[in-house]
Amino acid sequence: LVMTSVAEKFEHLLGWTAAAAHHGLHAFLYRGDPDRNRLLFKAVCDEWKKVFEKTANNSSDTGVSEELRKFAIYMCESFNLLLKQAKKEYGEYAKYTFNFIKKPRLQKGPSVAVAKSTLLTAAASASTNEGGSIRQTVTVVVVKPSKDVKLGLGIAQEKGATTIKITSIPLGS
C-alpha cells in the first residue's frame, strides 16, 4: 500500500495505534509469534518516526495539526505502556519495545573545559498577567571569562519549593 501524503500515513498509523492501545493485544500476544510481533512493532515505529519527523516543525504544511500530532504521541505512549506491561503478564518472551519518535541525543565529542563564570547581576521585576495574578520575572546575567569558553547552566526547582537554583555545570556531564 503506497500512501501519497503524510496526512494519509498519519491517519492510518494513528488508527492502528489507537485501536491496538484501546482494544488491547491479548489474543495477539498470547497466541502470536514474538519474533513476528517484534518485526511488526518495529515497522510501525519506523513509520511513526518518519511521520513525526516530517510533522515536527511544519504540521500545517503536511495537513496534520499540532493537536493531532500531540494526540498521536499520547496514543503511542499508551501503546508503549501496554507493551511494557505485556512482559509482566505474558513473561519474558513478550518483551517488546516501541520507540516511535527520534529523541535528540547529546553529541559525543572531545570534552571541553568549562571555566567558572562570574555572576554579574540578577534583577527581579514583577508584572501582572491577564488573570490578574502577579508574575515575577528574574533576569540572570552571567559573564564568561572569554568568548571561546563554553558555558552550561543547570536550572532546578525542588518539588514544592518556591525557589529555583541556577548553577554552572560542565558540558557533557
mmCIF file with all atom_site columns, C-alpha atoms in Angstrom:
data_model
loop_
_atom_site.group_PDB
_atom_site.id
_atom_site.type_symbol
_atom_site.label_atom_id
_atom_site.label_alt_id
_atom_site.label_comp_id
_atom_site.label_asym_id
_atom_site.label_entity_id
_atom_site.label_seq_id
_atom_site.pdbx_PDB_ins_code
_atom_site.Cartn_x
_atom_site.Cartn_y
_atom_site.Cartn_z
_atom_site.occupancy
_atom_site.B_iso_or_equiv
_atom_site.pdbx_formal_charge
_atom_site.auth_seq_id
_atom_site.auth_comp_id
_atom_site.auth_asym_id
_atom_site.auth_atom_id
_atom_site.pdbx_PDB_model_num
ATOM 1   C CA . LEU A 1 1   ? 0.000  0.000   0.000  1.00 0.00 ? 1   LEU A CA 1
ATOM 2   C CA . VAL A 1 2   ? 1.550  3.282   -1.101 1.00 0.00 ? 2   VAL A CA 1
ATOM 3   C CA . MET A 1 3   ? 0.284  6.400   0.601  1.00 0.00 ? 3   MET A CA 1
ATOM 4   C CA . THR A 1 4   ? 0.688  9.639   -1.229 1.00 0.00 ? 4   THR A CA 1
ATOM 5   C CA . SER A 1 5   ? 0.594  12.090  1.643  1.00 0.00 ? 5   SER A CA 1
ATOM 6   C CA . VAL A 1 6   ? 1.932  12.428  5.151  1.00 0.00 ? 6   VAL A CA 1
ATOM 7   C CA . ALA A 1 7   ? -1.624 13.041  6.378  1.00 0.00 ? 7   ALA A CA 1
ATOM 8   C CA . GLU A 1 8   ? -2.837 9.692   4.942  1.00 0.00 ? 8   GLU A CA 1
ATOM 9   C CA . LYS A 1 9   ? 0.038  7.794   6.534  1.00 0.00 ? 9   LYS A CA 1
ATOM 10  C CA . PHE A 1 10  ? -0.556 9.667   9.800  1.00 0.00 ? 10  PHE A CA 1
ATOM 11  C CA . GLU A 1 11  ? -4.258 8.727   9.728  1.00 0.00 ? 11  GLU A CA 1
ATOM 12  C CA . HIS A 1 12  ? -3.586 5.030   9.125  1.00 0.00 ? 12  HIS A CA 1
ATOM 13  C CA . LEU A 1 13  ? -0.858 4.803   11.757 1.00 0.00 ? 13  LEU A CA 1
ATOM 14  C CA . LEU A 1 14  ? -2.979 6.654   14.322 1.00 0.00 ? 14  LEU A CA 1
ATOM 15  C CA . GLY A 1 15  ? -5.943 4.373   13.627 1.00 0.00 ? 15  GLY A CA 1
ATOM 16  C CA . TRP A 1 16  ? -3.833 1.237   14.061 1.00 0.00 ? 16  TRP A CA 1
ATOM 17  C CA . THR A 1 17  ? -2.073 2.531   17.183 1.00 0.00 ? 17  THR A CA 1
ATOM 18  C CA . ALA A 1 18  ? -5.267 3.802   18.829 1.00 0.00 ? 18  ALA A CA 1
ATOM 19  C CA . ALA A 1 19  ? -7.131 0.561   18.114 1.00 0.00 ? 19  ALA A CA 1
ATOM 20  C CA . ALA A 1 20  ? -4.274 -1.529  19.492 1.00 0.00 ? 20  ALA A CA 1
ATOM 21  C CA . ALA A 1 21  ? -3.914 0.670   22.587 1.00 0.00 ? 21  ALA A CA 1
ATOM 22  C CA . HIS A 1 22  ? -7.656 0.746   23.333 1.00 0.00 ? 22  HIS A CA 1
ATOM 23  C CA . HIS A 1 23  ? -8.634 -2.813  22.478 1.00 0.00 ? 23  HIS A CA 1
ATOM 24  C CA . GLY A 1 24  ? -5.535 -4.452  23.837 1.00 0.00 ? 24  GLY A CA 1
ATOM 25  C CA . LEU A 1 25  ? -3.487 -7.232  22.343 1.00 0.00 ? 25  LEU A CA 1
ATOM 26  C CA . HIS A 1 26  ? -4.384 -10.228 24.483 1.00 0.00 ? 26  HIS A CA 1
ATOM 27  C CA . ALA A 1 27  ? -5.019 -12.747 21.696 1.00 0.00 ? 27  ALA A CA 1
ATOM 28  C CA . PHE A 1 28  ? -2.203 -11.323 19.605 1.00 0.00 ? 28  PHE A CA 1
ATOM 29  C CA . LEU A 1 29  ? 0.345  -11.535 22.426 1.00 0.00 ? 29  LEU A CA 1
ATOM 30  C CA . TYR A 1 30  ? -0.972 -14.823 23.846 1.00 0.00 ? 30  TYR A CA 1
ATOM 31  C CA . ARG A 1 31  ? -1.009 -16.754 20.554 1.00 0.00 ? 31  ARG A CA 1
ATOM 32  C CA . GLY A 1 32  ? 1.281  -14.667 18.340 1.00 0.00 ? 32  GLY A CA 1
ATOM 33  C CA . ASP A 1 33  ? 4.869  -15.347 17.431 1.00 0.00 ? 33  ASP A CA 1
ATOM 34  C CA . PRO A 1 34  ? 7.082  -12.977 19.495 1.00 0.00 ? 34  PRO A CA 1
ATOM 35  C CA . ASP A 1 35  ? 9.643  -12.569 16.686 1.00 0.00 ? 35  ASP A CA 1
ATOM 36  C CA . ARG A 1 36  ? 6.975  -11.583 14.169 1.00 0.00 ? 36  ARG A CA 1
ATOM 37  C CA . ASN A 1 37  ? 5.407  -9.281  16.736 1.00 0.00 ? 37  ASN A CA 1
ATOM 38  C CA . ARG A 1 38  ? 8.757  -7.524  17.187 1.00 0.00 ? 38  ARG A CA 1
ATOM 39  C CA . LEU A 1 39  ? 9.076  -7.069  13.425 1.00 0.00 ? 39  LEU A CA 1
ATOM 40  C CA . LEU A 1 40  ? 5.573  -5.614  13.249 1.00 0.00 ? 40  LEU A CA 1
ATOM 41  C CA . PHE A 1 41  ? 6.149  -3.213  16.157 1.00 0.00 ? 41  PHE A CA 1
ATOM 42  C CA . LYS A 1 42  ? 9.494  -2.139  14.686 1.00 0.00 ? 42  LYS A CA 1
ATOM 43  C CA . ALA A 1 43  ? 7.912  -1.479  11.275 1.00 0.00 ? 43  ALA A CA 1
ATOM 44  C CA . VAL A 1 44  ? 5.173  0.636   12.877 1.00 0.00 ? 44  VAL A CA 1
ATOM 45  C CA . CYS A 1 45  ? 7.771  2.515   14.951 1.00 0.00 ? 45  CYS A CA 1
ATOM 46  C CA . ASP A 1 46  ? 9.901  3.209   11.892 1.00 0.00 ? 46  ASP A CA 1
ATOM 47  C CA . GLU A 1 47  ? 6.888  4.660   10.079 1.00 0.00 ? 47  GLU A CA 1
ATOM 48  C CA . TRP A 1 48  ? 5.930  6.771   13.108 1.00 0.00 ? 48  TRP A CA 1
ATOM 49  C CA . LYS A 1 49  ? 9.482  8.135   13.275 1.00 0.00 ? 49  LYS A CA 1
ATOM 50  C CA . LYS A 1 50  ? 9.259  9.236   9.640  1.00 0.00 ? 50  LYS A CA 1
ATOM 51  C CA . VAL A 1 51  ? 5.857  10.855  10.131 1.00 0.00 ? 51  VAL A CA 1
ATOM 52  C CA . PHE A 1 52  ? 6.811  12.605  13.380 1.00 0.00 ? 52  PHE A CA 1
ATOM 53  C CA . GLU A 1 53  ? 9.997  13.902  11.771 1.00 0.00 ? 53  GLU A CA 1
ATOM 54  C CA . LYS A 1 54  ? 8.024  15.357  8.848  1.00 0.00 ? 54  LYS A CA 1
ATOM 55  C CA . THR A 1 55  ? 5.383  16.913  11.108 1.00 0.00 ? 55  THR A CA 1
ATOM 56  C CA . ALA A 1 56  ? 7.776  18.233  13.767 1.00 0.00 ? 56  ALA A CA 1
ATOM 57  C CA . ASN A 1 57  ? 8.097  21.840  12.597 1.00 0.00 ? 57  ASN A CA 1
ATOM 58  C CA . ASN A 1 58  ? 5.674  22.191  9.720  1.00 0.00 ? 58  ASN A CA 1
ATOM 59  C CA . SER A 1 59  ? 2.472  20.483  10.792 1.00 0.00 ? 59  SER A CA 1
ATOM 60  C CA . SER A 1 60  ? 0.301  22.863  8.750  1.00 0.00 ? 60  SER A CA 1
ATOM 61  C CA . ASP A 1 61  ? 2.252  22.058  5.561  1.00 0.00 ? 61  ASP A CA 1
ATOM 62  C CA . THR A 1 62  ? 1.624  18.330  5.977  1.00 0.00 ? 62  THR A CA 1
ATOM 63  C CA . GLY A 1 63  ? -2.068 18.558  6.817  1.00 0.00 ? 63  GLY A CA 1
ATOM 64  C CA . VAL A 1 64  ? -1.548 17.375  10.390 1.00 0.00 ? 64  VAL A CA 1
ATOM 65  C CA . SER A 1 65  ? -2.431 19.848  13.144 1.00 0.00 ? 65  SER A CA 1
ATOM 66  C CA . GLU A 1 66  ? -0.279 20.215  16.250 1.00 0.00 ? 66  GLU A CA 1
ATOM 67  C CA . GLU A 1 67  ? -3.220 18.985  18.383 1.00 0.00 ? 67  GLU A CA 1
ATOM 68  C CA . LEU A 1 68  ? -3.472 15.775  16.325 1.00 0.00 ? 68  LEU A CA 1
ATOM 69  C CA . ARG A 1 69  ? 0.292  15.323  16.485 1.00 0.00 ? 69  ARG A CA 1
ATOM 70  C CA . LYS A 1 70  ? 0.217  15.615  20.294 1.00 0.00 ? 70  LYS A CA 1
ATOM 71  C CA . PHE A 1 71  ? -2.700 13.169  20.447 1.00 0.00 ? 71  PHE A CA 1
ATOM 72  C CA . ALA A 1 72  ? -0.758 10.688  18.292 1.00 0.00 ? 72  ALA A CA 1
ATOM 73  C CA . ILE A 1 73  ? 2.242  10.942  20.614 1.00 0.00 ? 73  ILE A CA 1
ATOM 74  C CA . TYR A 1 74  ? -0.099 10.309  23.561 1.00 0.00 ? 74  TYR A CA 1
ATOM 75  C CA . MET A 1 75  ? -1.547 7.219   21.823 1.00 0.00 ? 75  MET A CA 1
ATOM 76  C CA . CYS A 1 76  ? 1.940  5.921   21.010 1.00 0.00 ? 76  CYS A CA 1
ATOM 77  C CA . GLU A 1 77  ? 2.945  6.394   24.651 1.00 0.00 ? 77  GLU A CA 1
ATOM 78  C CA . SER A 1 78  ? -0.200 4.494   25.723 1.00 0.00 ? 78  SER A CA 1
ATOM 79  C CA . PHE A 1 79  ? 0.646  1.656   23.353 1.00 0.00 ? 79  PHE A CA 1
ATOM 80  C CA . ASN A 1 80  ? 4.231  1.644   24.600 1.00 0.00 ? 80  ASN A CA 1
ATOM 81  C CA . LEU A 1 81  ? 2.939  1.311   28.169 1.00 0.00 ? 81  LEU A CA 1
ATOM 82  C CA . LEU A 1 82  ? 0.695  -1.567  27.090 1.00 0.00 ? 82  LEU A CA 1
ATOM 83  C CA . LEU A 1 83  ? 3.699  -3.369  25.633 1.00 0.00 ? 83  LEU A CA 1
ATOM 84  C CA . LYS A 1 84  ? 5.779  -2.776  28.757 1.00 0.00 ? 84  LYS A CA 1
ATOM 85  C CA . GLN A 1 85  ? 3.007  -4.309  30.852 1.00 0.00 ? 85  GLN A CA 1
ATOM 86  C CA . ALA A 1 86  ? 2.838  -7.309  28.494 1.00 0.00 ? 86  ALA A CA 1
ATOM 87  C CA . LYS A 1 87  ? 6.156  -8.576  29.838 1.00 0.00 ? 87  LYS A CA 1
ATOM 88  C CA . LYS A 1 88  ? 4.667  -8.774  33.342 1.00 0.00 ? 88  LYS A CA 1
ATOM 89  C CA . GLU A 1 89  ? 1.561  -10.589 32.148 1.00 0.00 ? 89  GLU A CA 1
ATOM 90  C CA . TYR A 1 90  ? 2.938  -12.874 29.421 1.00 0.00 ? 90  TYR A CA 1
ATOM 91  C CA . GLY A 1 91  ? 6.518  -13.441 30.539 1.00 0.00 ? 91  GLY A CA 1
ATOM 92  C CA . GLU A 1 92  ? 9.980  -12.803 29.141 1.00 0.00 ? 92  GLU A CA 1
ATOM 93  C CA . TYR A 1 93  ? 9.087  -13.797 25.590 1.00 0.00 ? 93  TYR A CA 1
ATOM 94  C CA . ALA A 1 94  ? 6.697  -10.824 25.447 1.00 0.00 ? 94  ALA A CA 1
ATOM 95  C CA . LYS A 1 95  ? 9.440  -8.265  25.970 1.00 0.00 ? 95  LYS A CA 1
ATOM 96  C CA . TYR A 1 96  ? 8.779  -5.573  23.349 1.00 0.00 ? 96  TYR A CA 1
ATOM 97  C CA . THR A 1 97  ? 9.916  -2.043  22.658 1.00 0.00 ? 97  THR A CA 1
ATOM 98  C CA . PHE A 1 98  ? 8.055  0.714   20.840 1.00 0.00 ? 98  PHE A CA 1
ATOM 99  C CA . ASN A 1 99  ? 10.488 3.547   20.097 1.00 0.00 ? 99  ASN A CA 1
ATOM 100 C CA . PHE A 1 100 ? 8.201  5.679   17.955 1.00 0.00 ? 100 PHE A CA 1
ATOM 101 C CA . ILE A 1 101 ? 9.941  9.062   17.918 1.00 0.00 ? 101 ILE A CA 1
ATOM 102 C CA . LYS A 1 102 ? 13.522 10.173  17.480 1.00 0.00 ? 102 LYS A CA 1
ATOM 103 C CA . LYS A 1 103 ? 14.798 11.812  20.616 1.00 0.00 ? 103 LYS A CA 1
ATOM 104 C CA . PRO A 1 104 ? 17.670 14.261  20.354 1.00 0.00 ? 104 PRO A CA 1
ATOM 105 C CA . ARG A 1 105 ? 20.866 12.885  21.843 1.00 0.00 ? 105 ARG A CA 1
ATOM 106 C CA . LEU A 1 106 ? 23.848 14.811  23.068 1.00 0.00 ? 106 LEU A CA 1
ATOM 107 C CA . GLN A 1 107 ? 26.604 14.589  20.513 1.00 0.00 ? 107 GLN A CA 1
ATOM 108 C CA . LYS A 1 108 ? 29.688 12.921  21.838 1.00 0.00 ? 108 LYS A CA 1
ATOM 109 C CA . GLY A 1 109 ? 32.869 14.749  21.084 1.00 0.00 ? 109 GLY A CA 1
ATOM 110 C CA . PRO A 1 110 ? 36.011 15.968  22.712 1.00 0.00 ? 110 PRO A CA 1
ATOM 111 C CA . SER A 1 111 ? 35.425 17.238  26.198 1.00 0.00 ? 111 SER A CA 1
ATOM 112 C CA . VAL A 1 112 ? 35.586 20.976  26.584 1.00 0.00 ? 112 VAL A CA 1
ATOM 113 C CA . ALA A 1 113 ? 36.954 22.586  29.710 1.00 0.00 ? 113 ALA A CA 1
ATOM 114 C CA . VAL A 1 114 ? 34.424 24.951  31.182 1.00 0.00 ? 114 VAL A CA 1
ATOM 115 C CA . ALA A 1 115 ? 35.763 27.892  33.075 1.00 0.00 ? 115 ALA A CA 1
ATOM 116 C CA . LYS A 1 116 ? 33.974 29.237  36.107 1.00 0.00 ? 116 LYS A CA 1
ATOM 117 C CA . SER A 1 117 ? 31.632 32.015  35.261 1.00 0.00 ? 117 SER A CA 1
ATOM 118 C CA . THR A 1 118 ? 31.017 35.169  37.212 1.00 0.00 ? 118 THR A CA 1
ATOM 119 C CA . LEU A 1 119 ? 27.522 36.217  38.156 1.00 0.00 ? 119 LEU A CA 1
ATOM 120 C CA . LEU A 1 120 ? 27.266 39.835  37.127 1.00 0.00 ? 120 LEU A CA 1
ATOM 121 C CA . THR A 1 121 ? 23.685 40.695  38.007 1.00 0.00 ? 121 THR A CA 1
ATOM 122 C CA . ALA A 1 122 ? 20.407 39.179  38.971 1.00 0.00 ? 122 ALA A CA 1
ATOM 123 C CA . ALA A 1 123 ? 17.487 41.553  38.737 1.00 0.00 ? 123 ALA A CA 1
ATOM 124 C CA . ALA A 1 124 ? 13.863 40.857  39.573 1.00 0.00 ? 124 ALA A CA 1
ATOM 125 C CA . SER A 1 125 ? 10.792 42.569  38.186 1.00 0.00 ? 125 SER A CA 1
ATOM 126 C CA . ALA A 1 126 ? 7.102  42.000  38.772 1.00 0.00 ? 126 ALA A CA 1
ATOM 127 C CA . SER A 1 127 ? 4.285  42.187  36.234 1.00 0.00 ? 127 SER A CA 1
ATOM 128 C CA . THR A 1 128 ? 0.588  41.347  36.132 1.00 0.00 ? 128 THR A CA 1
ATOM 129 C CA . ASN A 1 129 ? -0.781 38.879  33.612 1.00 0.00 ? 129 ASN A CA 1
ATOM 130 C CA . GLU A 1 130 ? -4.312 38.663  32.127 1.00 0.00 ? 130 GLU A CA 1
ATOM 131 C CA . GLY A 1 131 ? -5.689 36.725  35.089 1.00 0.00 ? 131 GLY A CA 1
ATOM 132 C CA . GLY A 1 132 ? -4.673 39.493  37.482 1.00 0.00 ? 132 GLY A CA 1
ATOM 133 C CA . SER A 1 133 ? -2.085 37.363  39.277 1.00 0.00 ? 133 SER A CA 1
ATOM 134 C CA . ILE A 1 134 ? 1.401  38.726  39.828 1.00 0.00 ? 134 ILE A CA 1
ATOM 135 C CA . ARG A 1 135 ? 4.167  37.031  37.914 1.00 0.00 ? 135 ARG A CA 1
ATOM 136 C CA . GLN A 1 136 ? 7.762  37.620  38.911 1.00 0.00 ? 136 GLN A CA 1
ATOM 137 C CA . THR A 1 137 ? 10.495 37.549  36.288 1.00 0.00 ? 137 THR A CA 1
ATOM 138 C CA . VAL A 1 138 ? 14.153 37.213  37.196 1.00 0.00 ? 138 VAL A CA 1
ATOM 139 C CA . THR A 1 139 ? 16.886 38.029  34.707 1.00 0.00 ? 139 THR A CA 1
ATOM 140 C CA . VAL A 1 140 ? 20.280 36.481  35.367 1.00 0.00 ? 140 VAL A CA 1
ATOM 141 C CA . VAL A 1 141 ? 23.335 37.870  33.561 1.00 0.00 ? 141 VAL A CA 1
ATOM 142 C CA . VAL A 1 142 ? 26.443 35.682  33.563 1.00 0.00 ? 142 VAL A CA 1
ATOM 143 C CA . VAL A 1 143 ? 29.849 36.737  32.252 1.00 0.00 ? 143 VAL A CA 1
ATOM 144 C CA . LYS A 1 144 ? 32.149 34.172  30.650 1.00 0.00 ? 144 LYS A CA 1
ATOM 145 C CA . PRO A 1 145 ? 35.903 34.648  31.059 1.00 0.00 ? 145 PRO A CA 1
ATOM 146 C CA . SER A 1 146 ? 36.296 34.752  27.255 1.00 0.00 ? 146 SER A CA 1
ATOM 147 C CA . LYS A 1 147 ? 34.097 34.389  24.186 1.00 0.00 ? 147 LYS A CA 1
ATOM 148 C CA . ASP A 1 148 ? 35.628 30.991  23.324 1.00 0.00 ? 148 ASP A CA 1
ATOM 149 C CA . VAL A 1 149 ? 34.683 29.369  26.633 1.00 0.00 ? 149 VAL A CA 1
ATOM 150 C CA . LYS A 1 150 ? 31.511 27.277  26.561 1.00 0.00 ? 150 LYS A CA 1
ATOM 151 C CA . LEU A 1 151 ? 29.113 27.694  29.444 1.00 0.00 ? 151 LEU A CA 1
ATOM 152 C CA . GLY A 1 152 ? 26.443 25.309  30.652 1.00 0.00 ? 152 GLY A CA 1
ATOM 153 C CA . LEU A 1 153 ? 23.732 26.299  33.097 1.00 0.00 ? 153 LEU A CA 1
ATOM 154 C CA . GLY A 1 154 ? 21.577 23.989  35.153 1.00 0.00 ? 154 GLY A CA 1
ATOM 155 C CA . ILE A 1 155 ? 18.164 25.116  36.377 1.00 0.00 ? 155 ILE A CA 1
ATOM 156 C CA . ALA A 1 156 ? 16.450 23.132  39.134 1.00 0.00 ? 156 ALA A CA 1
ATOM 157 C CA . GLN A 1 157 ? 13.446 23.523  41.390 1.00 0.00 ? 157 GLN A CA 1
ATOM 158 C CA . GLU A 1 158 ? 12.768 21.041  44.144 1.00 0.00 ? 158 GLU A CA 1
ATOM 159 C CA . LYS A 1 159 ? 9.230  19.691  44.343 1.00 0.00 ? 159 LYS A CA 1
ATOM 160 C CA . GLY A 1 160 ? 7.102  22.078  46.383 1.00 0.00 ? 160 GLY A CA 1
ATOM 161 C CA . ALA A 1 161 ? 9.872  24.660  46.665 1.00 0.00 ? 161 ALA A CA 1
ATOM 162 C CA . THR A 1 162 ? 9.365  28.312  45.842 1.00 0.00 ? 162 THR A CA 1
ATOM 163 C CA . THR A 1 163 ? 12.941 28.916  44.729 1.00 0.00 ? 163 THR A CA 1
ATOM 164 C CA . ILE A 1 164 ? 14.869 27.959  41.620 1.00 0.00 ? 164 ILE A CA 1
ATOM 165 C CA . LYS A 1 165 ? 18.589 27.160  41.758 1.00 0.00 ? 165 LYS A CA 1
ATOM 166 C CA . ILE A 1 166 ? 20.800 28.094  38.790 1.00 0.00 ? 166 ILE A CA 1
ATOM 167 C CA . THR A 1 167 ? 24.256 26.512  38.680 1.00 0.00 ? 167 THR A CA 1
ATOM 168 C CA . SER A 1 168 ? 27.163 26.455  36.278 1.00 0.00 ? 168 SER A CA 1
ATOM 169 C CA . ILE A 1 169 ? 27.749 22.905  35.033 1.00 0.00 ? 169 ILE A CA 1
ATOM 170 C CA . PRO A 1 170 ? 30.468 21.295  32.890 1.00 0.00 ? 170 PRO A CA 1
ATOM 171 C CA . LEU A 1 171 ? 29.274 20.479  29.372 1.00 0.00 ? 171 LEU A CA 1
ATOM 172 C CA . GLY A 1 172 ? 28.924 16.809  28.571 1.00 0.00 ? 172 GLY A CA 1
ATOM 173 C CA . SER A 1 173 ? 28.147 15.811  32.152 1.00 0.00 ? 173 SER A CA 1
#
